[in-house]
Short mmCIF file of C-alpha atoms in Angstrom, two decimals:
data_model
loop_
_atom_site.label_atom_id
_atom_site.label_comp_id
_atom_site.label_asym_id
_atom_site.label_seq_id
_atom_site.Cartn_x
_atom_site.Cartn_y
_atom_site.Cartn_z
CA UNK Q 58 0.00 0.00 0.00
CA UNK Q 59 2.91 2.12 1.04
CA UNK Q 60 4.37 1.82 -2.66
CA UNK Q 61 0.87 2.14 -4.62
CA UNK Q 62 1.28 5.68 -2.67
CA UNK Q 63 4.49 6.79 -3.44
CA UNK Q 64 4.16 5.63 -6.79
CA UNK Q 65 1.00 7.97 -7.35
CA UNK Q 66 3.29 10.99 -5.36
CA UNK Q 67 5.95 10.46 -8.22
CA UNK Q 68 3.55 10.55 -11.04
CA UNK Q 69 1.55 13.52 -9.93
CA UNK Q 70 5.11 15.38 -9.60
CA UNK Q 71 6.09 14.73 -13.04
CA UNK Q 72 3.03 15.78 -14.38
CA UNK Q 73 3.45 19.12 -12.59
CA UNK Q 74 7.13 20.04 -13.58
CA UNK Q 75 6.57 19.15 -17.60
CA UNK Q 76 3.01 21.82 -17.57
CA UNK Q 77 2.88 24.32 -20.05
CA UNK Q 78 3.53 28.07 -18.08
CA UNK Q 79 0.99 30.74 -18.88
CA UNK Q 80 2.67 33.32 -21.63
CA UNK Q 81 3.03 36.72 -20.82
CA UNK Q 82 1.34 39.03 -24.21
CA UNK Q 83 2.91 42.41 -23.98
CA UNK Q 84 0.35 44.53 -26.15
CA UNK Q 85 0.26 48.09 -26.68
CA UNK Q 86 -2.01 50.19 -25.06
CA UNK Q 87 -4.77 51.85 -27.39
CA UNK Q 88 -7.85 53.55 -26.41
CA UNK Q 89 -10.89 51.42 -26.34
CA UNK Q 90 -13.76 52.13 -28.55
CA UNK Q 91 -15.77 53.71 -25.78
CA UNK Q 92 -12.55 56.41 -25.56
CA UNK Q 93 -13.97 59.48 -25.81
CA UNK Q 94 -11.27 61.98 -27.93
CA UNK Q 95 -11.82 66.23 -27.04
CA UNK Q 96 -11.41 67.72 -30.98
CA UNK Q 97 -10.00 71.19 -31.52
CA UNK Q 98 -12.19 73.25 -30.12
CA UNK Q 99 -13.96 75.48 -32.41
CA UNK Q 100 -14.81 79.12 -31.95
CA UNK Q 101 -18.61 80.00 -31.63
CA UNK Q 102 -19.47 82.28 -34.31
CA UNK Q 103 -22.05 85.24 -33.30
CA UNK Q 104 -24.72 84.48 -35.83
CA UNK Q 105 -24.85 88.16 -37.51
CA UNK Q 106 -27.75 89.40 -39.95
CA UNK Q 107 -26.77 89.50 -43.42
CA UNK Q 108 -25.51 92.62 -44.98
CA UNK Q 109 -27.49 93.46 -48.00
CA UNK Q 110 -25.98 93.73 -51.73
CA UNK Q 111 -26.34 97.25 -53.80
CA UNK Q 112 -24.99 97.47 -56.53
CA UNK Q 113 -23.29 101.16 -57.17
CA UNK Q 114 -23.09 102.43 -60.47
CA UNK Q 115 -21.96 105.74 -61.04
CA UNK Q 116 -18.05 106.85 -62.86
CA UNK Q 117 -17.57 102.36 -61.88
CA UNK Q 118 -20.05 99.59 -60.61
CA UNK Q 119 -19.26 98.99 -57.65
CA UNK Q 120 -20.94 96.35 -55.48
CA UNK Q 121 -21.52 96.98 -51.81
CA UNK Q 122 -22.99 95.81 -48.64
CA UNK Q 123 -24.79 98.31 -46.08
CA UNK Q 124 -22.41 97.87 -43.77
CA UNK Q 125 -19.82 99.61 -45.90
CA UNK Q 126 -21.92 102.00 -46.97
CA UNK Q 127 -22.69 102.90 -42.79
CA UNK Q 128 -18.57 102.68 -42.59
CA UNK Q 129 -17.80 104.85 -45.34
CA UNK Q 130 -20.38 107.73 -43.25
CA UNK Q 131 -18.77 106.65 -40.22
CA UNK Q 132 -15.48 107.25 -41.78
CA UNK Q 133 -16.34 110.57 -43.42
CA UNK Q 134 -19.03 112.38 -41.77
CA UNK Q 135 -16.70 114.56 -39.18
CA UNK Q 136 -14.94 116.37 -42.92
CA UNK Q 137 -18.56 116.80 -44.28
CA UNK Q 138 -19.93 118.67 -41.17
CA UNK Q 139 -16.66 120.81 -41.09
CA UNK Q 140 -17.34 121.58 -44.84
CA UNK Q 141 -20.64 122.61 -44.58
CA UNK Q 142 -19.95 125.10 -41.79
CA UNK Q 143 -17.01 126.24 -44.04
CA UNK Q 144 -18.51 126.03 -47.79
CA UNK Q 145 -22.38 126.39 -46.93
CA UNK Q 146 -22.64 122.79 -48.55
CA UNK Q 147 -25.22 120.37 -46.48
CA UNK Q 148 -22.96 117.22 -45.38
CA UNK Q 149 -26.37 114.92 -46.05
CA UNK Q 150 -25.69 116.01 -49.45
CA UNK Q 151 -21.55 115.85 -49.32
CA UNK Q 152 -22.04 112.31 -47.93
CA UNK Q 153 -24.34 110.77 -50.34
CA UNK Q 154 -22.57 111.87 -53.33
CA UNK Q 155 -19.54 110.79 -51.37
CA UNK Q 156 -21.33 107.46 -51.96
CA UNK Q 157 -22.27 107.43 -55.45
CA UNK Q 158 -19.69 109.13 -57.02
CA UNK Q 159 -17.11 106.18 -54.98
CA UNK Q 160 -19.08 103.75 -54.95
CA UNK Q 161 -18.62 104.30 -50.86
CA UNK Q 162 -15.17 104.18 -51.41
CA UNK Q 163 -14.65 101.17 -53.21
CA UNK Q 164 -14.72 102.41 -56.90
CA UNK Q 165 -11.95 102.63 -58.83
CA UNK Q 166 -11.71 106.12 -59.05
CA UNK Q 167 -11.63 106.45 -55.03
CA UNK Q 168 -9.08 103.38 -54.68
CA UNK Q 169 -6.76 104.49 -57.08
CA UNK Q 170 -7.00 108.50 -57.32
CA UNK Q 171 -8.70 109.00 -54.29
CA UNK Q 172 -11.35 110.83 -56.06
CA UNK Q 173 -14.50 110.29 -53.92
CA UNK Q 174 -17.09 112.55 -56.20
CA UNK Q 175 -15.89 111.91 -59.79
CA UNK Q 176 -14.53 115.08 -60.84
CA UNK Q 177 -12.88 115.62 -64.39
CA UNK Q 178 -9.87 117.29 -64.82
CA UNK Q 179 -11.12 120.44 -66.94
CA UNK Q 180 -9.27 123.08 -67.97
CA UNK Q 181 -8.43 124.88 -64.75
CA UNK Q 182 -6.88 121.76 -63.65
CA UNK Q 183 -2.80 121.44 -62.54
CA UNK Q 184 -2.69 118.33 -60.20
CA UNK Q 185 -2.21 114.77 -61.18
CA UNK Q 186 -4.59 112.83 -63.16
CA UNK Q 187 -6.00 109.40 -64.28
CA UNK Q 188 -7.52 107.99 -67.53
CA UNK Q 189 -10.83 106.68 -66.96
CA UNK Q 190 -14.19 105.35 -68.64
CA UNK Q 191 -16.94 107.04 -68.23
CA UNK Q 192 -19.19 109.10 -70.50
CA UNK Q 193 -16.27 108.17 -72.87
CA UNK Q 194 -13.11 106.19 -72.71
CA UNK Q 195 -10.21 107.41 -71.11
CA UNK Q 196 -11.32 110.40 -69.87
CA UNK Q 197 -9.31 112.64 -67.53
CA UNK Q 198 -10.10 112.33 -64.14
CA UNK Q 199 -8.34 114.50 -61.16
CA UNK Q 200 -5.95 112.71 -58.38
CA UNK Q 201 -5.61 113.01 -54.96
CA UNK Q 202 -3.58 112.43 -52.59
CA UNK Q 203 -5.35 111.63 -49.73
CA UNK Q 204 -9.68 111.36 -49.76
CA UNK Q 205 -9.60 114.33 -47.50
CA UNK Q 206 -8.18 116.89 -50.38
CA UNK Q 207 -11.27 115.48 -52.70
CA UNK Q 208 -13.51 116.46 -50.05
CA UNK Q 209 -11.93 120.18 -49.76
CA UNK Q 210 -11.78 120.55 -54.13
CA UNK Q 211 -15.69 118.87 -54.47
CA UNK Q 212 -16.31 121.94 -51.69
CA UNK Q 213 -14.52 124.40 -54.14
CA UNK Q 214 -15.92 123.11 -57.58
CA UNK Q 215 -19.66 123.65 -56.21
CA UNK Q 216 -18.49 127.17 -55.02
CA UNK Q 217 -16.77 128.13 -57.15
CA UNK Q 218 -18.69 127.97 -60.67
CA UNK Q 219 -21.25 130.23 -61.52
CA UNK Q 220 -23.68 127.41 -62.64
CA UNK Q 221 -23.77 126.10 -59.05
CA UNK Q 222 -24.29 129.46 -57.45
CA UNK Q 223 -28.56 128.61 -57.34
CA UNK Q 224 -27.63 126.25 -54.78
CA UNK Q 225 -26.85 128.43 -51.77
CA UNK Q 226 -29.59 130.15 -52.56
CA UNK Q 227 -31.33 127.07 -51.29
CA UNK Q 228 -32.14 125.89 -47.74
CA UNK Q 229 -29.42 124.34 -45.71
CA UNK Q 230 -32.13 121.61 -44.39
CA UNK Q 231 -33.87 120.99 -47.77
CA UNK Q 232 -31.49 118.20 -49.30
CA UNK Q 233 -34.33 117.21 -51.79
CA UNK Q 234 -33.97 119.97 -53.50
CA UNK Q 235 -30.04 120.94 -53.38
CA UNK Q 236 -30.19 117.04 -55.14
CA UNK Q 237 -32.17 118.00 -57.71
CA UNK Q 238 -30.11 121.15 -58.45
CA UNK Q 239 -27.17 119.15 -59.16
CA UNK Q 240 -28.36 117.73 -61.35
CA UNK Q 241 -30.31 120.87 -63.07
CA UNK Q 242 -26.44 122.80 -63.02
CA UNK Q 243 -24.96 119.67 -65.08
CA UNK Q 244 -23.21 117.72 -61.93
CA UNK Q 245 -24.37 114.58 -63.41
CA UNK Q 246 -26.17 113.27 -66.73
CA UNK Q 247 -28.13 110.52 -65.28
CA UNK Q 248 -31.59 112.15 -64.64
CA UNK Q 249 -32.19 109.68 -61.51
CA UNK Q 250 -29.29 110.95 -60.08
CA UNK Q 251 -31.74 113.27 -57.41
CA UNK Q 252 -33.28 110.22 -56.94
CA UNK Q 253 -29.87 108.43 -55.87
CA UNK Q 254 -28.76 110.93 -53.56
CA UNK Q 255 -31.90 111.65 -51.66
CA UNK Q 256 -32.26 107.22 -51.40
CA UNK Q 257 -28.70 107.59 -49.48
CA UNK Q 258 -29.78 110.55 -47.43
CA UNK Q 259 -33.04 109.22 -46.28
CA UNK Q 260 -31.77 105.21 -45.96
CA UNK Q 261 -29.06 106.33 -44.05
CA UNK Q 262 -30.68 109.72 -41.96
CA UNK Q 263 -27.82 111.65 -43.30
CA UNK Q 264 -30.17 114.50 -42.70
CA UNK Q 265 -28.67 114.43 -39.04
CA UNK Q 266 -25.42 115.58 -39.65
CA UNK Q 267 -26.99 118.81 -41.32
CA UNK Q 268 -29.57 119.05 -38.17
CA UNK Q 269 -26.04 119.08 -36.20
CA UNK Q 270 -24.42 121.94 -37.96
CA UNK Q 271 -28.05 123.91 -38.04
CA UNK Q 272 -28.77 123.26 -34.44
CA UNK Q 273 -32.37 122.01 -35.36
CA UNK Q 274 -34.00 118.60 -34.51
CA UNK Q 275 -33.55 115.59 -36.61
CA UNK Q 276 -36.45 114.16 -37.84
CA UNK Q 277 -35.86 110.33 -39.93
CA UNK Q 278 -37.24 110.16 -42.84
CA UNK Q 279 -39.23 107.02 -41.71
CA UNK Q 280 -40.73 109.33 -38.78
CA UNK Q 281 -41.75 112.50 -41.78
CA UNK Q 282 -45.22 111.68 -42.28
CA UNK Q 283 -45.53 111.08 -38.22
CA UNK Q 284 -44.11 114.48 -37.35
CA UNK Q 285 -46.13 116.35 -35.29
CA UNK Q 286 -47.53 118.77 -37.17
CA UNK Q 287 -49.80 120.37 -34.36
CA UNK Q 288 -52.29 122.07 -36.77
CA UNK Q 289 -55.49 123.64 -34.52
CA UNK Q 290 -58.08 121.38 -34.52
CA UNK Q 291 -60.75 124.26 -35.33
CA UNK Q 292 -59.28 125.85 -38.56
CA UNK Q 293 -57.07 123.34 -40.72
CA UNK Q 294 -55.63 126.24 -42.68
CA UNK Q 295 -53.27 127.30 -39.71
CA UNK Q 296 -49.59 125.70 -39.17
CA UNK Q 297 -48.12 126.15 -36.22
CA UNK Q 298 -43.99 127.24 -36.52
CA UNK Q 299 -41.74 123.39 -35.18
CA UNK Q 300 -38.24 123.69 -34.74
CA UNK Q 301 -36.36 123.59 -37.57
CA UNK Q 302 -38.85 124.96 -40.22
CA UNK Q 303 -38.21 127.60 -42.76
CA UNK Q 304 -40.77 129.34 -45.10
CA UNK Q 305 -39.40 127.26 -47.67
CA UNK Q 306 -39.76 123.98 -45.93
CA UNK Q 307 -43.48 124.82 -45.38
CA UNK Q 308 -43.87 125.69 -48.48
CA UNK Q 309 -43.01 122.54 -49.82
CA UNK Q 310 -44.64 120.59 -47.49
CA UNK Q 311 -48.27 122.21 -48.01
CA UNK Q 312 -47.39 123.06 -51.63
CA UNK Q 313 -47.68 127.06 -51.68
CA UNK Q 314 -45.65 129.64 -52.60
CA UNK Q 315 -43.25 131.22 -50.31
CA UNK Q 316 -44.53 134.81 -51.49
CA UNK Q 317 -48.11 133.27 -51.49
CA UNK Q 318 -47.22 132.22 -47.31
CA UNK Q 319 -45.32 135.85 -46.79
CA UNK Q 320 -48.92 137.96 -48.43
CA UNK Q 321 -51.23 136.01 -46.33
CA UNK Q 322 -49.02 136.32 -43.39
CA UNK Q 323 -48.35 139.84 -43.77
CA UNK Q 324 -44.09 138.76 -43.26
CA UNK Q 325 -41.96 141.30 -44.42
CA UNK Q 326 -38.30 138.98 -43.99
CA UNK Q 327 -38.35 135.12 -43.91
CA UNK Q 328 -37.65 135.27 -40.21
CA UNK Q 329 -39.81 132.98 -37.93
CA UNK Q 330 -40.25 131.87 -34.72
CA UNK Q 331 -41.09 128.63 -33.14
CA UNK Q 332 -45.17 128.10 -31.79
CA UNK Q 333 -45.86 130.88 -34.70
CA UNK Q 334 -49.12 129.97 -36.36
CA UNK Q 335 -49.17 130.63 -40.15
CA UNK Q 336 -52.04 130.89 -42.62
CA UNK Q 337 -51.68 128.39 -45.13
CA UNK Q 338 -54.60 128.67 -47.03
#
C-alpha cells in the first residue's frame, strides 16, 4: 500500500514540472472604442444678420454691402460737417454723393486717385490725373492724394462755378432739392441721379449731420409723415412754426408759394419763430 502511494506521489510530480507556463502578451495600449477623444475646439461664431448687396453704379459699378456704406459715413461724416460750416454745402448732401460718385469708397476712381465725387480734370486743372471710362473712354479724371483733399476741391468746384451758385440760394435743411439742383447745373447726366442721392440721405438719416451743424431737430425720414404737425383742430388752414422749419420747408410741405405764405401772413423777412401759427390757405 505504502508503494501504490508513493508511486502515485511520483507521477503527480512529473506531471506538474513538464506543464505548459501561462505566456506573458505584452500589447500596446490603445484607447478602447468607448474612448472618448476632445477635438480642436472650435470658436462659436455670433450668428450676424446679413448685410445686403447694392450694386453702385456711377463713374464704376461697384458692389456693396450696407455695412460699408454705414462705414464709409462713419469714416467721413466729421470732414462733411466741417465743410458745410465752411462752404455752406449740407454734409447729407456731401455724404451721399460721397457714396455714389465712390461707390462708398470702393470704386476705382476712389481706390486708385482718391477721387471720392468723380470730378474731371477740366481746364483749370494742374494736379495729377488718371484715364478713366466714363461718358467716354479714357477720360481725364483729377488725383488726390489723400480722400480728405477730394472732399476740400468737391467743396470748391460747387463754389466756385457760376452754374452752381442757385444752390446756396437754397435751404441748408432741404437736401431734396439741393439734389435735384445738381443735377439741373450739369453735376451729373443721369436724370435719376436726385433720386440716388436723396435714397442715401433718407436710408441712411444723413439729414442728421446737417440738423447738427443747423442746431435744429432731426427728424428720420421714416418718422416725416408722423411728425407732429400740431395744426389747430378748429381751422385746418393754420400751421403752427416746429423747430427747424423755414418758409421754404413749409412751403413745400403744403405746396404754396413762399410769397403766397409771406402775403397772407403779412411777413416782411423770412424770419420765424417757433409756436408761430401761419395761414396756409
Amino acid at each position: 500500500m505504502f508503494k501504490k502511494s508513493l508511486l502515485l506521489f511520483i507521477a503527480l510530480t512529473l506531471i506538474s514540472c513538464h506543464a505548459t507556463k501561462s505566456p506573458i502578451v505584452t500589447t500596446k495600449k490603445t484607447a478602447s472604442k468607448n474612448t472618448t477623444y476632445s477635438p480642436r475646439s472650435k470658436k462659436t461664431s455670433t450668428t450676424k444678420p446679413k448685410s445686403r448687396n447694392e450694386v453702385i453704379e456711377s463713374t464704376s459699378r461697384t458692389v456693396v454691402t450696407n455695412d460699408i456704406v454705414s462705414n464709409y459715413v462713419v469714416q467721413y461724416k466729421d470732414i462733411a460737417i466741417s465743410n458745410m460750416k465752411t462752404y455752406g454745402i449740407p454734409a447729407s448732401i456731401i455724404l451721399a454723393q460721397g457714396i455714389l460718385e465712390s461707390g462708398a469708397g470702393r470704386g476705382r476712381l476712389a481706390e486708385h486717385a482718391n477721387n471720392h465725387f468723380g470730378i474731371k480734370c477740366h481746364a483749370d486743372w494742374k494736379g495729377d490725373s488718371v484715364k478713366h471710362d466714363d461718358d467716354a473712354r479714357q477720360e481725364c479724371f483729377r488725383k488726390y492724394n489723400k480722400a480728405a483733399e477730394s472732399f476740400k476741391d468737391h467743396a470748391l468746384f460747387l463754389t466756385t462755378r457760376g452754374r452752381y451758385a442757385a444752390l446756396f440760394e437754397l435751404d441748408k435743411d432741404d437736401y431734396k432739392a439741393w439734389a435735384k439742383g445738381l443735377r439741373k447745373a450739369g453735376y451729373a447726366t443721369d436724370p435719376k441721379y436726385p433720386d440716388k442721392l436723396i435714397s442715401y440721405i433718407e436710408r441712411y438719416d444723413l439729414g442728421q449731420y446737417d440738423a447738427q451743424v443747423l442746431g435744429t431737430r432731426f427728424v428720420p425720414a421714416d418718422n416725416q409723415n408722423s411728425r407732429a404737425v400740431n395744426i389747430s383742430s378748429r381751422n385746418d388752414d393754420y400751421y403752427e412754426v416746429q423747430k427747424g422749419d423755414t418758409l421754404y420747408s413749409i412751403s413745400k410741405k403744403y405746396n404754396v408759394l413762399v410769397e403766397d405764405l409771406k402775403q397772407k401772413n403779412k411777413l416782411s423777412d423770412n424770419t420765424l419763430s417757433i409756436g408761430q401759427k401761419l395761414r396756409i390757405n
